[in-house]
């Protein structure tokens, strides 16, 4: 798959086949993710790749703590209540996903089920826990760098037929993830990526999220008018 096609066609995948993903393929994907640029070439990211039995206690721990009312615990926040245009975009993608899944607005049970899927990392066969070096945590550039590597990982996976969703919900109870995956204390858990072979029958996988148009995004300064 060429780069333009990979970028244009990639979308978040939230329904997976149970089939395992070969380690060699994941190593290939991570080699490409590692080509991301980073500030001063610091490469502050770490990927902990879980599958099979070790992934199950992450799913159950995350879910049980959520149901037990344990306050979400993570190093960085992405669940602040968005306002204005950000809130509008957040609602827009949620509506697209719920419409695809046939989940009605007032169907609390199925909405809750959807949330629980996220906490179970959408039952993906692989979870990549994305960390960065703790001594750089207050340095937001390290998060920028780790984000670039994570996008590279997702794109490289997509180009090989693998689907993924970057999934903050999956590490919402980070202490469980740290314990099970034995993540060293000098690393901060930023997010995870649920990854596997896309289930073509899972309708939410077909949702194409909307984007701002080019005239709406950049400002060009010093260019001649066309
Ligand atoms: C940092 C980050 C965290 C995310 N967390 C979640 C999540 O917890 N649950 C989820 O379903 N999608 C999550 N997503 C996926 C976004 O919802 C998705 O990328 C966005 O709606 C655009 O859709 P697309 O990836 O299909 O283009 C996350 C994406 C990013 C970059």
Tab-separated table of C-alpha atoms and ligand atoms in Angstrom:
chain	number	residue	atom	x	y	z
A	1	UNK	CA	0.000	0.000	0.000
A	2	UNK	CA	1.443	3.392	-0.886
A	3	UNK	CA	1.639	6.146	1.695
A	4	UNK	CA	-1.221	8.265	0.300
A	5	UNK	CA	-3.554	5.269	0.245
A	6	UNK	CA	-2.584	4.255	3.771
A	7	UNK	CA	-3.191	7.768	5.128
A	8	UNK	CA	-6.426	8.242	3.203
A	9	UNK	CA	-8.012	4.886	3.954
A	10	UNK	CA	-6.892	4.326	7.555
A	11	UNK	CA	-9.623	4.484	10.127
A	12	UNK	CA	-9.953	3.317	13.684
A	13	UNK	CA	-10.861	-0.365	13.935
A	14	UNK	CA	-12.933	-1.439	16.935
A	15	UNK	CA	-13.953	-4.973	15.975
A	16	UNK	CA	-11.332	-7.697	15.501
A	17	UNK	CA	-11.031	-11.310	14.452
A	18	UNK	CA	-9.612	-13.455	17.244
A	19	UNK	CA	-6.740	-14.655	15.019
A	20	UNK	CA	-3.275	-14.119	16.458
A	21	UNK	CA	-0.885	-11.569	14.993
A	22	UNK	CA	2.615	-12.914	14.299
A	23	UNK	CA	5.350	-11.379	16.424
A	24	UNK	CA	7.574	-10.917	13.344
A	25	UNK	CA	4.910	-8.730	11.723
A	26	UNK	CA	4.637	-6.619	14.875
A	27	UNK	CA	8.401	-6.228	14.950
A	28	UNK	CA	8.266	-4.991	11.346
A	29	UNK	CA	5.570	-2.465	12.283
A	30	UNK	CA	7.501	-1.265	15.336
A	31	UNK	CA	10.678	-0.868	13.279
A	32	UNK	CA	8.734	1.553	11.064
A	33	UNK	CA	7.137	3.338	14.048
A	34	UNK	CA	10.630	3.834	15.435
A	35	UNK	CA	11.503	5.867	12.316
A	36	UNK	CA	9.370	8.730	13.682
A	37	UNK	CA	11.154	12.024	14.160
A	38	UNK	CA	11.686	13.179	17.738
A	39	UNK	CA	13.068	16.202	19.474
A	40	UNK	CA	16.879	15.978	19.316
A	41	UNK	CA	16.363	12.332	18.281
A	42	UNK	CA	15.574	11.492	21.908
A	43	UNK	CA	13.130	8.666	20.939
A	44	UNK	CA	11.412	8.721	24.349
A	45	UNK	CA	8.746	6.097	23.567
A	46	UNK	CA	8.398	2.464	24.678
A	47	UNK	CA	5.937	-0.135	23.392
A	48	UNK	CA	4.825	-3.050	25.592
A	49	UNK	CA	3.119	-5.540	23.301
A	50	UNK	CA	0.693	-7.914	25.019
A	51	UNK	CA	-1.259	-10.833	23.647
A	52	UNK	CA	-2.915	-14.037	24.871
A	53	UNK	CA	-3.130	-14.882	28.560
A	54	UNK	CA	-1.229	-11.832	29.904
A	55	UNK	CA	-3.663	-9.480	28.169
A	56	UNK	CA	-6.734	-10.949	29.876
A	57	UNK	CA	-6.017	-9.634	33.401
A	58	UNK	CA	-5.510	-6.183	31.895
A	59	UNK	CA	-8.963	-6.333	30.337
A	60	UNK	CA	-10.657	-7.756	33.426
A	61	UNK	CA	-8.783	-5.520	35.865
A	62	UNK	CA	-9.618	-2.428	33.864
A	63	UNK	CA	-13.279	-3.453	33.574
A	64	UNK	CA	-13.776	-4.604	37.164
A	65	UNK	CA	-12.289	-1.428	38.561
A	66	UNK	CA	-14.514	0.647	36.280
A	67	UNK	CA	-17.630	-1.251	37.364
A	68	UNK	CA	-16.476	-1.065	40.978
A	69	UNK	CA	-16.455	2.706	40.769
A	70	UNK	CA	-12.675	3.100	41.059
A	71	UNK	CA	-11.741	6.585	39.897
A	72	UNK	CA	-9.832	6.431	36.618
A	73	UNK	CA	-6.140	6.642	37.239
A	74	UNK	CA	-3.693	7.654	34.553
A	75	UNK	CA	-0.687	9.883	34.143
A	76	UNK	CA	-2.150	12.239	31.573
A	77	UNK	CA	-5.693	13.342	31.049
A	78	UNK	CA	-7.634	13.041	27.819
A	79	UNK	CA	-11.084	12.853	29.256
A	80	UNK	CA	-11.497	16.479	30.188
A	81	UNK	CA	-14.940	17.675	29.161
A	82	UNK	CA	-14.405	19.196	25.770
A	83	UNK	CA	-16.133	22.457	24.907
A	84	UNK	CA	-17.074	24.350	21.791
A	85	UNK	CA	-15.844	23.015	18.485
A	86	UNK	CA	-13.969	20.153	20.164
A	87	UNK	CA	-17.122	18.969	21.899
A	88	UNK	CA	-18.982	19.252	18.583
A	89	UNK	CA	-16.437	16.993	16.887
A	90	UNK	CA	-16.477	14.554	19.801
A	91	UNK	CA	-20.264	14.269	19.550
A	92	UNK	CA	-20.134	13.954	15.777
A	93	UNK	CA	-17.911	10.860	15.824
A	94	UNK	CA	-19.928	9.323	18.680
A	95	UNK	CA	-23.144	9.825	16.686
A	96	UNK	CA	-21.541	8.255	13.595
A	97	UNK	CA	-20.402	5.222	15.595
A	98	UNK	CA	-23.700	4.763	17.446
A	99	UNK	CA	-25.694	5.156	14.234
A	100	UNK	CA	-23.549	2.515	12.546
A	101	UNK	CA	-24.047	0.185	15.515
A	102	UNK	CA	-27.787	0.945	15.694
A	103	UNK	CA	-27.458	2.177	19.273
A	104	UNK	CA	-30.297	4.555	20.145
A	105	UNK	CA	-29.641	7.708	22.126
A	106	UNK	CA	-31.620	6.517	25.149
A	107	UNK	CA	-30.398	2.900	25.046
A	108	UNK	CA	-28.343	3.084	28.223
A	109	UNK	CA	-27.566	-0.617	28.234
A	110	UNK	CA	-26.018	-0.724	24.771
A	111	UNK	CA	-24.199	2.555	25.361
A	112	UNK	CA	-22.690	1.099	28.499
A	113	UNK	CA	-21.806	-2.040	26.571
A	114	UNK	CA	-19.939	0.121	24.047
A	115	UNK	CA	-17.986	1.813	26.838
A	116	UNK	CA	-17.132	-1.576	28.327
A	117	UNK	CA	-15.810	-2.725	24.942
A	118	UNK	CA	-13.368	0.176	25.021
A	119	UNK	CA	-12.230	-0.807	28.498
A	120	UNK	CA	-11.712	-4.358	27.202
A	121	UNK	CA	-9.616	-2.886	24.392
A	122	UNK	CA	-12.303	-3.935	21.945
A	123	UNK	CA	-11.311	-7.561	22.566
A	124	UNK	CA	-8.361	-7.084	20.210
A	125	UNK	CA	-5.838	-9.926	20.171
A	126	UNK	CA	-2.992	-7.457	20.748
A	127	UNK	CA	-2.585	-4.435	22.986
A	128	UNK	CA	0.362	-2.128	22.595
A	129	UNK	CA	0.839	-0.124	25.776
A	130	UNK	CA	2.501	3.132	24.795
A	131	UNK	CA	4.842	4.718	27.349
A	132	UNK	CA	7.401	7.468	27.481
A	133	UNK	CA	10.362	8.046	29.745
A	134	UNK	CA	9.192	9.473	33.060
A	135	UNK	CA	12.033	11.954	33.390
A	136	UNK	CA	10.618	13.690	30.302
A	137	UNK	CA	6.988	13.692	31.423
A	138	UNK	CA	6.859	17.371	32.255
A	139	UNK	CA	8.407	17.975	28.859
A	140	UNK	CA	5.377	17.948	26.563
A	141	UNK	CA	7.650	17.494	23.548
A	142	UNK	CA	8.156	13.886	24.670
A	143	UNK	CA	4.418	13.353	24.352
A	144	UNK	CA	4.503	14.952	20.915
A	145	UNK	CA	7.308	12.573	19.904
A	146	UNK	CA	5.506	9.526	21.306
A	147	UNK	CA	2.351	10.525	19.432
A	148	UNK	CA	4.284	10.684	16.175
A	149	UNK	CA	5.687	7.194	16.750
A	150	UNK	CA	2.231	5.884	17.662
A	151	UNK	CA	0.714	7.224	14.442
A	152	UNK	CA	3.572	5.605	12.529
A	153	UNK	CA	2.784	2.319	14.237
A	154	UNK	CA	-0.910	2.512	13.369
A	155	UNK	CA	-0.221	3.469	9.748
A	156	UNK	CA	2.414	0.770	9.250
A	157	UNK	CA	-0.010	-1.770	10.721
A	158	UNK	CA	-2.786	-0.570	8.396
A	159	UNK	CA	-0.535	-0.888	5.350
A	160	UNK	CA	-0.179	-4.592	6.284
A	161	UNK	CA	-3.915	-5.210	6.647
A	162	UNK	CA	-3.890	-4.852	10.429
A	163	UNK	CA	-6.477	-2.634	12.097
A	164	UNK	CA	-5.923	-0.541	15.198
A	165	UNK	CA	-7.478	2.035	17.439
A	166	UNK	CA	-5.505	4.264	19.745
A	167	UNK	CA	-7.483	3.638	22.893
A	168	UNK	CA	-7.206	5.804	25.977
A	169	UNK	CA	-9.997	3.782	27.610
A	170	UNK	CA	-7.777	0.705	27.638
A	171	UNK	CA	-5.347	2.225	30.144
A	172	UNK	CA	-7.860	4.211	32.153
A	173	UNK	CA	-6.909	2.068	35.141
A	174	UNK	CA	-3.183	2.369	34.563
A	175	UNK	CA	-2.027	0.714	37.828
A	176	UNK	CA	-3.546	-2.594	36.672
A	177	UNK	CA	-1.844	-2.300	33.299
A	178	UNK	CA	1.477	-1.469	34.957
A	179	UNK	CA	1.256	-4.400	37.341
A	180	UNK	CA	0.260	-7.018	34.785
A	181	UNK	CA	2.604	-5.844	32.036
A	182	UNK	CA	5.399	-5.207	34.559
A	183	UNK	CA	6.008	-1.746	33.221
A	184	UNK	CA	8.999	-0.156	34.943
A	185	UNK	CA	8.367	2.870	37.167
A	186	UNK	CA	10.669	5.041	35.073
A	187	UNK	CA	8.142	4.875	32.250
A	188	UNK	CA	4.803	6.679	32.119
A	189	UNK	CA	1.829	4.987	30.499
A	190	UNK	CA	0.349	7.407	27.958
A	191	UNK	CA	-2.144	5.296	26.039
A	192	UNK	CA	-2.575	1.942	24.376
A	193	UNK	CA	-3.326	0.711	20.896
A	194	UNK	CA	-5.778	-2.153	20.396
A	195	UNK	CA	-4.618	-4.032	17.314
A	196	UNK	CA	-5.490	-7.059	15.213
A	197	UNK	CA	-7.060	-8.277	12.007
A	198	UNK	CA	-10.222	-6.245	11.286
A	199	UNK	CA	-13.545	-8.045	11.529
A	200	UNK	CA	-15.180	-7.063	8.223
A	201	UNK	CA	-18.621	-7.810	9.651
A	202	UNK	CA	-18.271	-5.248	12.448
A	203	UNK	CA	-20.124	-2.231	11.074
A	204	UNK	CA	-18.404	0.436	13.184
A	205	UNK	CA	-15.189	-0.446	11.357
A	206	UNK	CA	-16.655	1.173	8.225
A	207	UNK	CA	-17.197	4.548	9.879
A	208	UNK	CA	-15.189	7.272	8.188
A	209	UNK	CA	-14.679	10.145	10.598
A	210	UNK	CA	-14.929	13.658	9.188
A	211	UNK	CA	-12.128	16.155	8.890
A	212	UNK	CA	-11.752	19.860	8.567
A	213	UNK	CA	-11.172	20.948	4.998
A	214	UNK	CA	-7.842	22.312	3.837
A	215	UNK	CA	-9.025	25.959	3.661
A	216	UNK	CA	-10.171	25.598	7.284
A	217	UNK	CA	-6.891	24.260	8.647
A	218	UNK	CA	-3.812	26.201	7.514
A	219	UNK	CA	-3.081	29.844	7.051
A	220	UNK	CA	-0.722	30.547	4.177
A	221	UNK	CA	1.410	33.596	4.616
A	222	UNK	CA	3.524	35.139	1.908
A	223	UNK	CA	2.127	33.017	-0.905
A	224	UNK	CA	0.971	34.696	-4.097
A	225	UNK	CA	-2.795	34.714	-4.550
A	226	UNK	CA	-3.845	32.112	-7.159
B	1	LIG	C1	-4.929	9.848	21.985
B	1	LIG	C2	-6.129	9.112	21.429
B	1	LIG	C3	-6.981	8.429	22.279
B	1	LIG	C4	-8.087	7.760	21.776
B	1	LIG	N1	-8.882	7.055	22.647
B	1	LIG	C5	-9.957	6.392	22.159
B	1	LIG	C6	-10.787	5.645	23.043
B	1	LIG	O1	-10.558	5.584	24.256
B	1	LIG	N2	-11.837	4.973	22.522
B	1	LIG	C7	-12.112	4.998	21.179
B	1	LIG	O2	-13.074	4.349	20.756
B	1	LIG	N3	-11.349	5.703	20.313
B	1	LIG	C8	-10.281	6.398	20.770
B	1	LIG	N4	-9.477	7.099	19.912
B	1	LIG	C9	-9.768	7.078	18.470
B	1	LIG	C10	-10.421	8.385	18.013
B	1	LIG	O3	-11.766	8.407	18.437
B	1	LIG	C11	-10.338	8.453	16.480
B	1	LIG	O4	-8.986	8.490	16.091
B	1	LIG	C12	-11.043	9.691	15.921
B	1	LIG	O5	-12.418	9.638	16.205
B	1	LIG	C13	-10.846	9.792	14.418
B	1	LIG	O6	-11.312	8.615	13.799
B	1	LIG	P1	-10.373	7.722	12.869
B	1	LIG	O7	-9.218	7.242	13.682
B	1	LIG	O8	-11.265	6.579	12.414
B	1	LIG	O9	-9.907	8.566	11.722
B	1	LIG	C14	-8.366	7.783	20.378
B	1	LIG	C15	-7.492	8.450	19.526
B	1	LIG	C16	-6.378	9.102	20.028
B	1	LIG	C17	-5.446	9.807	19.069
